[in-house]
PDB file of C-alpha atoms in Angstrom:
ATOM      1  CA  MET A 618     -72.136-116.918 204.245  1.00  0.00           C
ATOM      2  CA  ASN A 619     -74.299-114.141 202.832  1.00  0.00           C
ATOM      3  CA  ILE A 620     -74.212-114.156 199.030  1.00  0.00           C
ATOM      4  CA  LEU A 621     -75.558-111.485 196.677  1.00  0.00           C
ATOM      5  CA  TYR A 622     -76.187-112.880 193.198  1.00  0.00           C
ATOM      6  CA  VAL A 623     -76.363-110.088 190.600  1.00  0.00           C
ATOM      7  CA  PHE A 624     -77.803-111.531 187.404  1.00  0.00           C
ATOM      8  CA  ALA A 625     -78.376-110.081 183.931  1.00  0.00           C
ATOM      9  CA  HIS A 626     -80.214-112.100 181.305  1.00  0.00           C
ATOM     10  CA  GLN A 627     -83.600-111.356 179.757  1.00  0.00           C
ATOM     11  CA  GLU A 628     -84.849-114.905 179.135  1.00  0.00           C
ATOM     12  CA  ALA A 629     -86.081-117.149 181.950  1.00  0.00           C
ATOM     13  CA  LYS A 630     -85.645-120.248 179.754  1.00  0.00           C
ATOM     14  CA  SER A 631     -82.066-119.447 178.755  1.00  0.00           C
ATOM     15  CA  PHE A 632     -78.973-121.444 179.667  1.00  0.00           C
ATOM     16  CA  ASN A 633     -77.846-118.538 181.840  1.00  0.00           C
ATOM     17  CA  SER A 634     -81.085-118.624 183.826  1.00  0.00           C
ATOM     18  CA  THR A 635     -80.817-122.383 184.242  1.00  0.00           C
ATOM     19  CA  LEU A 636     -77.248-121.959 185.477  1.00  0.00           C
ATOM     20  CA  LYS A 637     -78.298-119.234 187.915  1.00  0.00           C
ATOM     21  CA  GLU A 638     -81.142-121.303 189.356  1.00  0.00           C
ATOM     22  CA  ALA A 639     -78.859-124.313 189.802  1.00  0.00           C
ATOM     23  CA  ALA A 640     -76.301-122.099 191.534  1.00  0.00           C
ATOM     24  CA  ILE A 641     -78.776-120.614 193.997  1.00  0.00           C
ATOM     25  CA  THR A 642     -80.194-124.053 194.815  1.00  0.00           C
ATOM     26  CA  SER A 643     -76.701-125.441 195.407  1.00  0.00           C
ATOM     27  CA  LEU A 644     -75.565-122.474 197.510  1.00  0.00           C
ATOM     28  CA  GLU A 645     -78.651-122.614 199.705  1.00  0.00           C
ATOM     29  CA  LYS A 646     -78.307-126.388 200.071  1.00  0.00           C
ATOM     30  CA  ASN A 647     -74.776-125.776 201.342  1.00  0.00           C
ATOM     31  CA  GLY A 648     -76.095-123.505 204.075  1.00  0.00           C
ATOM     32  CA  HIS A 649     -75.568-120.076 202.518  1.00  0.00           C
ATOM     33  CA  ASP A 650     -78.091-117.232 202.531  1.00  0.00           C
ATOM     34  CA  VAL A 651     -78.622-115.934 198.989  1.00  0.00           C
ATOM     35  CA  ARG A 652     -80.259-112.736 197.778  1.00  0.00           C
ATOM     36  CA  LEU A 653     -80.885-112.322 194.058  1.00  0.00           C
ATOM     37  CA  SER A 654     -80.826-109.102 192.061  1.00  0.00           C
ATOM     38  CA  ASP A 655     -82.330-110.226 188.739  1.00  0.00           C
ATOM     39  CA  LEU A 656     -81.795-106.952 186.914  1.00  0.00           C
ATOM     40  CA  TYR A 657     -84.054-107.452 183.891  1.00  0.00           C
ATOM     41  CA  SER A 658     -86.893-108.875 185.982  1.00  0.00           C
ATOM     42  CA  MET A 659     -86.516-105.929 188.360  1.00  0.00           C
ATOM     43  CA  GLN A 660     -86.505-103.538 185.380  1.00  0.00           C
ATOM     44  CA  PHE A 661     -83.488-101.972 187.031  1.00  0.00           C
ATOM     45  CA  LYS A 662     -82.756 -98.509 185.643  1.00  0.00           C
ATOM     46  CA  PRO A 663     -79.258 -98.568 184.103  1.00  0.00           C
ATOM     47  CA  VAL A 664     -78.877 -94.811 183.608  1.00  0.00           C
ATOM     48  CA  LEU A 665     -77.101 -92.648 186.182  1.00  0.00           C
ATOM     49  CA  ASP A 666     -78.981 -89.332 186.159  1.00  0.00           C
ATOM     50  CA  ARG A 667     -80.549 -86.613 188.323  1.00  0.00           C
ATOM     51  CA  ASP A 668     -83.380 -88.901 189.383  1.00  0.00           C
ATOM     52  CA  ASP A 669     -80.879 -90.920 191.432  1.00  0.00           C
ATOM     53  CA  PHE A 670     -80.674 -88.175 194.056  1.00  0.00           C
ATOM     54  CA  THR A 671     -83.437 -87.029 196.399  1.00  0.00           C
ATOM     55  CA  GLN A 672     -81.420 -84.118 197.827  1.00  0.00           C
ATOM     56  CA  PRO A 673     -79.223 -82.871 194.971  1.00  0.00           C
ATOM     57  CA  LYS A 674     -76.237 -80.766 195.888  1.00  0.00           C
ATOM     58  CA  ARG A 675     -76.590 -78.529 192.829  1.00  0.00           C
ATOM     59  CA  ASP A 676     -79.537 -77.716 190.600  1.00  0.00           C
ATOM     60  CA  ASP A 677     -77.701 -75.636 188.006  1.00  0.00           C
ATOM     61  CA  ILE A 678     -75.361 -78.352 186.736  1.00  0.00           C
ATOM     62  CA  PHE A 679     -75.264 -82.150 186.994  1.00  0.00           C
ATOM     63  CA  ASN A 680     -71.958 -83.556 188.229  1.00  0.00           C
ATOM     64  CA  PRO A 681     -72.475 -87.306 188.837  1.00  0.00           C
ATOM     65  CA  PHE A 682     -69.364 -87.711 190.998  1.00  0.00           C
ATOM     66  CA  LEU A 683     -70.203 -84.816 193.323  1.00  0.00           C
ATOM     67  CA  GLU A 684     -73.839 -85.878 193.585  1.00  0.00           C
ATOM     68  CA  GLN A 685     -72.861 -89.452 194.448  1.00  0.00           C
ATOM     69  CA  MET A 686     -70.374 -88.281 197.072  1.00  0.00           C
ATOM     70  CA  ASN A 687     -73.038 -86.025 198.579  1.00  0.00           C
ATOM     71  CA  ALA A 688     -75.677 -88.760 198.538  1.00  0.00           C
ATOM     72  CA  SER A 689     -73.255 -91.204 200.172  1.00  0.00           C
ATOM     73  CA  LYS A 690     -72.873 -88.780 203.081  1.00  0.00           C
ATOM     74  CA  ASN A 691     -76.578 -88.238 203.700  1.00  0.00           C
ATOM     75  CA  ALA A 692     -78.150 -91.428 202.275  1.00  0.00           C
ATOM     76  CA  SER A 693     -80.087 -89.412 199.709  1.00  0.00           C
ATOM     77  CA  PHE A 694     -79.914 -91.883 196.833  1.00  0.00           C
ATOM     78  CA  SER A 695     -83.138 -93.021 195.192  1.00  0.00           C
ATOM     79  CA  ARG A 696     -84.843 -95.994 196.832  1.00  0.00           C
ATOM     80  CA  ASP A 697     -83.739 -98.544 194.218  1.00  0.00           C
ATOM     81  CA  ILE A 698     -80.073 -97.660 194.748  1.00  0.00           C
ATOM     82  CA  LEU A 699     -80.372 -97.726 198.542  1.00  0.00           C
ATOM     83  CA  ASP A 700     -81.972-101.166 198.360  1.00  0.00           C
ATOM     84  CA  GLU A 701     -79.076-102.527 196.305  1.00  0.00           C
ATOM     85  CA  MET A 702     -76.518-100.877 198.576  1.00  0.00           C
ATOM     86  CA  GLU A 703     -78.114-102.599 201.556  1.00  0.00           C
ATOM     87  CA  LYS A 704     -77.698-105.927 199.782  1.00  0.00           C
ATOM     88  CA  VAL A 705     -74.025-105.165 199.157  1.00  0.00           C
ATOM     89  CA  LYS A 706     -73.502-104.236 202.816  1.00  0.00           C
ATOM     90  CA  TRP A 707     -75.188-107.482 203.866  1.00  0.00           C
ATOM     91  CA  ALA A 708     -73.186-109.685 201.510  1.00  0.00           C
ATOM     92  CA  ASP A 709     -69.916-111.456 202.216  1.00  0.00           C
ATOM     93  CA  PHE A 710     -69.633-112.655 198.616  1.00  0.00           C
ATOM     94  CA  LEU A 711     -70.937-111.073 195.400  1.00  0.00           C
ATOM     95  CA  ILE A 712     -71.440-113.110 192.225  1.00  0.00           C
ATOM     96  CA  PHE A 713     -71.950-111.277 188.921  1.00  0.00           C
ATOM     97  CA  GLN A 714     -73.398-113.426 186.119  1.00  0.00           C
ATOM     98  CA  PHE A 715     -74.044-112.213 182.581  1.00  0.00           C
ATOM     99  CA  PRO A 716     -73.500-113.111 178.901  1.00  0.00           C
ATOM    100  CA  ILE A 717     -70.775-111.332 176.962  1.00  0.00           C
ATOM    101  CA  TYR A 718     -72.031-108.623 174.587  1.00  0.00           C
ATOM    102  CA  PHE A 719     -69.367-107.247 172.222  1.00  0.00           C
ATOM    103  CA  THR A 720     -66.621-108.477 174.625  1.00  0.00           C
ATOM    104  CA  ASN A 721     -68.332-106.587 177.453  1.00  0.00           C
ATOM    105  CA  MET A 722     -71.089-106.885 180.042  1.00  0.00           C
ATOM    106  CA  PRO A 723     -74.691-105.944 179.184  1.00  0.00           C
ATOM    107  CA  ALA A 724     -75.573-102.291 179.707  1.00  0.00           C
ATOM    108  CA  ILE A 725     -77.930-103.104 182.578  1.00  0.00           C
ATOM    109  CA  MET A 726     -75.082-104.717 184.551  1.00  0.00           C
ATOM    110  CA  LYS A 727     -72.802-101.753 183.857  1.00  0.00           C
ATOM    111  CA  GLY A 728     -75.605 -99.466 185.001  1.00  0.00           C
ATOM    112  CA  TRP A 729     -75.943-101.385 188.261  1.00  0.00           C
ATOM    113  CA  ILE A 730     -72.233-100.876 188.931  1.00  0.00           C
ATOM    114  CA  ASP A 731     -72.325 -97.196 187.901  1.00  0.00           C
ATOM    115  CA  ARG A 732     -75.239 -96.461 190.217  1.00  0.00           C
ATOM    116  CA  VAL A 733     -74.570 -98.785 193.166  1.00  0.00           C
ATOM    117  CA  PHE A 734     -70.766 -98.783 193.452  1.00  0.00           C
ATOM    118  CA  ALA A 735     -70.855 -95.051 194.036  1.00  0.00           C
ATOM    119  CA  PRO A 736     -67.919 -92.977 195.295  1.00  0.00           C
ATOM    120  CA  GLY A 737     -68.307 -92.597 199.019  1.00  0.00           C
ATOM    121  CA  PHE A 738     -69.912 -96.041 199.203  1.00  0.00           C
ATOM    122  CA  ALA A 739     -67.606 -98.463 197.358  1.00  0.00           C
ATOM    123  CA  PHE A 740     -64.482 -96.297 197.120  1.00  0.00           C
ATOM    124  CA  ASN A 741     -63.424 -92.769 198.017  1.00  0.00           C
ATOM    125  CA  PRO A 742     -60.777 -90.827 196.076  1.00  0.00           C
ATOM    126  CA  ALA A 743     -60.816 -88.082 198.715  1.00  0.00           C
ATOM    127  CA  THR A 744     -59.383 -90.489 201.285  1.00  0.00           C
ATOM    128  CA  GLN A 745     -57.528 -92.647 198.739  1.00  0.00           C
ATOM    129  CA  SER A 746     -59.811 -95.544 199.672  1.00  0.00           C
ATOM    130  CA  ALA A 747     -59.274 -97.900 196.740  1.00  0.00           C
ATOM    131  CA  TYR A 748     -57.772-101.318 196.022  1.00  0.00           C
ATOM    132  CA  ASP A 749     -56.222-102.506 199.318  1.00  0.00           C
ATOM    133  CA  THR A 750     -58.133 -99.816 201.195  1.00  0.00           C
ATOM    134  CA  GLY A 751     -61.330 -99.898 199.128  1.00  0.00           C
ATOM    135  CA  LEU A 752     -64.553 -99.501 201.074  1.00  0.00           C
ATOM    136  CA  LEU A 753     -65.718-103.046 200.209  1.00  0.00           C
ATOM    137  CA  LYS A 754     -62.564-104.621 201.619  1.00  0.00           C
ATOM    138  CA  GLY A 755     -63.257-107.898 203.420  1.00  0.00           C
ATOM    139  CA  LYS A 756     -65.829-109.069 200.876  1.00  0.00           C
ATOM    140  CA  LYS A 757     -65.263-111.465 197.974  1.00  0.00           C
ATOM    141  CA  ALA A 758     -66.518-111.475 194.383  1.00  0.00           C
ATOM    142  CA  MET A 759     -66.578-113.614 191.259  1.00  0.00           C
ATOM    143  CA  VAL A 760     -67.597-113.062 187.640  1.00  0.00           C
ATOM    144  CA  VAL A 761     -69.531-115.802 185.832  1.00  0.00           C
ATOM    145  CA  THR A 762     -69.982-115.247 182.123  1.00  0.00           C
ATOM    146  CA  SER A 763     -70.782-116.982 178.854  1.00  0.00           C
ATOM    147  CA  THR A 764     -69.782-116.292 175.274  1.00  0.00           C
ATOM    148  CA  GLY A 765     -71.490-117.047 172.000  1.00  0.00           C
ATOM    149  CA  ALA A 766     -68.175-117.668 170.255  1.00  0.00           C
ATOM    150  CA  GLU A 767     -65.960-120.669 170.868  1.00  0.00           C
ATOM    151  CA  GLU A 768     -62.936-120.516 173.158  1.00  0.00           C
ATOM    152  CA  SER A 769     -60.531-120.102 170.233  1.00  0.00           C
ATOM    153  CA  TRP A 770     -61.992-116.633 169.618  1.00  0.00           C
ATOM    154  CA  TYR A 771     -61.267-115.565 173.184  1.00  0.00           C
ATOM    155  CA  SER A 772     -57.804-117.087 173.607  1.00  0.00           C
ATOM    156  CA  GLU A 773     -54.403-115.462 173.390  1.00  0.00           C
ATOM    157  CA  GLY A 774     -53.719-115.032 169.685  1.00  0.00           C
ATOM    158  CA  GLY A 775     -57.410-115.402 168.818  1.00  0.00           C
ATOM    159  CA  PRO A 776     -59.482-112.702 167.078  1.00  0.00           C
ATOM    160  CA  HIS A 777     -60.697-111.127 170.345  1.00  0.00           C
ATOM    161  CA  GLY A 778     -57.726-111.951 172.555  1.00  0.00           C
ATOM    162  CA  ASP A 779     -57.648-113.581 175.981  1.00  0.00           C
ATOM    163  CA  ILE A 780     -61.034-113.082 177.624  1.00  0.00           C
ATOM    164  CA  ARG A 781     -59.466-112.922 181.072  1.00  0.00           C
ATOM    165  CA  GLU A 782     -57.476-109.910 179.956  1.00  0.00           C
ATOM    166  CA  LEU A 783     -60.596-108.377 178.419  1.00  0.00           C
ATOM    167  CA  LEU A 784     -62.404-108.836 181.736  1.00  0.00           C
ATOM    168  CA  ARG A 785     -59.723-107.037 183.734  1.00  0.00           C
ATOM    169  CA  TYR A 786     -61.620-103.755 183.315  1.00  0.00           C
ATOM    170  CA  LEU A 787     -64.213-105.431 185.557  1.00  0.00           C
ATOM    171  CA  THR A 788     -62.277-107.852 187.747  1.00  0.00           C
ATOM    172  CA  HIS A 789     -59.353-105.522 188.475  1.00  0.00           C
ATOM    173  CA  CYS A 790     -60.254-101.925 187.579  1.00  0.00           C
ATOM    174  CA  THR A 791     -63.747-102.160 189.092  1.00  0.00           C
ATOM    175  CA  LEU A 792     -64.111-104.984 191.611  1.00  0.00           C
ATOM    176  CA  GLU A 793     -60.594-105.046 193.040  1.00  0.00           C
ATOM    177  CA  PHE A 794     -60.604-101.237 192.903  1.00  0.00           C
ATOM    178  CA  THR A 795     -63.390-101.238 195.502  1.00  0.00           C
ATOM    179  CA  GLY A 796     -61.404-103.558 197.777  1.00  0.00           C
ATOM    180  CA  LEU A 797     -63.104-106.815 196.822  1.00  0.00           C
ATOM    181  CA  GLU A 798     -61.079-110.021 196.771  1.00  0.00           C
ATOM    182  CA  VAL A 799     -61.831-111.446 193.322  1.00  0.00           C
ATOM    183  CA  PHE A 800     -61.779-115.147 192.486  1.00  0.00           C
ATOM    184  CA  PRO A 801     -60.809-116.252 188.953  1.00  0.00           C
ATOM    185  CA  SER A 802     -63.722-115.802 186.543  1.00  0.00           C
ATOM    186  CA  HIS A 803     -65.861-118.788 185.582  1.00  0.00           C
ATOM    187  CA  ILE A 804     -66.335-118.766 181.808  1.00  0.00           C
ATOM    188  CA  ILE A 805     -68.540-120.885 179.535  1.00  0.00           C
ATOM    189  CA  PHE A 806     -67.544-120.672 175.874  1.00  0.00           C
ATOM    190  CA  GLY A 807     -69.817-121.333 172.900  1.00  0.00           C
ATOM    191  CA  ALA A 808     -72.949-121.200 175.031  1.00  0.00           C
ATOM    192  CA  GLY A 809     -75.233-120.426 172.111  1.00  0.00           C
ATOM    193  CA  ASN A 810     -75.062-123.890 170.584  1.00  0.00           C
ATOM    194  CA  MET A 811     -74.707-126.579 173.243  1.00  0.00           C
ATOM    195  CA  SER A 812     -76.036-130.116 173.371  1.00  0.00           C
ATOM    196  CA  GLN A 813     -77.989-131.178 176.445  1.00  0.00           C
ATOM    197  CA  GLU A 814     -75.037-133.326 177.438  1.00  0.00           C
ATOM    198  CA  ARG A 815     -72.771-130.296 177.409  1.00  0.00           C
ATOM    199  CA  VAL A 816     -75.336-128.164 179.252  1.00  0.00           C
ATOM    200  CA  ASP A 817     -75.414-130.762 182.014  1.00  0.00           C
ATOM    201  CA  GLY A 818     -71.626-130.871 182.064  1.00  0.00           C
ATOM    202  CA  GLU A 819     -71.299-127.099 182.313  1.00  0.00           C
ATOM    203  CA  ILE A 820     -73.798-126.960 185.162  1.00  0.00           C
ATOM    204  CA  GLN A 821     -71.818-129.625 187.005  1.00  0.00           C
ATOM    205  CA  ARG A 822     -68.552-127.774 186.371  1.00  0.00           C
ATOM    206  CA  TYR A 823     -70.050-124.585 187.816  1.00  0.00           C
ATOM    207  CA  MET A 824     -71.387-126.420 190.862  1.00  0.00           C
ATOM    208  CA  GLU A 825     -67.876-127.725 191.519  1.00  0.00           C
ATOM    209  CA  LYS A 826     -66.501-124.184 191.206  1.00  0.00           C
ATOM    210  CA  LEU A 827     -69.064-122.899 193.695  1.00  0.00           C
ATOM    211  CA  ASP A 828     -68.186-125.693 196.118  1.00  0.00           C
ATOM    212  CA  SER A 829     -64.580-124.504 196.027  1.00  0.00           C
ATOM    213  CA  VAL A 830     -65.234-120.769 196.488  1.00  0.00           C
ATOM    214  CA  ALA A 831     -68.254-121.088 198.806  1.00  0.00           C
ATOM    215  CA  PRO A 832     -67.764-124.356 200.721  1.00  0.00           C
ATOM    216  CA  LYS A 833     -70.557-125.979 202.678  1.00  0.00           C
ATOM    217  CA  GLU A 834     -71.255-124.201 205.946  1.00  0.00           C
ATOM    218  CA  SER A 835     -70.279-126.273 208.973  1.00  0.00           C
TER     219      SER A 835
END
């Protein structure tokens, strides 16, 4: 299986980076081909702007939706976007890993989605190509995330509410919107203060999750 691993964390020595490296090693050991988009290391531009388009449709006013639709028709996105789109086309399974910032994904991950999952490429309102008919239909996806706060803060009745409901803007309104089949999110709570024993346990738990969603190639 072809797997695109989209990763957002600044620190190479962080728990998230350790988890990502373990995941890629395990996936490759199981016979999968993995491509990594390490957004901070790539210095990926998170801002959707005029520079994203090499053949703009209009010069007098900037309409992101119209420019993305136009660029999807004639492949006139900037090189960095085209490169990421090629990875998405190649992939059977997309994994998005990031820490939670203010109950949300980091801006650089949101920017990747804004710029890469463009109308005309990932969905198309003009042809009602969304959800069951989204343009990424046939591919799978999963969100892997960590929180600084303990699970009680992100549970039903807790201060923030159920994290799975908070993530629906991403899992349902974004990923499923584009036609992706989305596996349940893998969540690590209280990641900012873990013992080595717990770190090892969380890595093992994630490896078991990966074995279930991306079984060993026969």
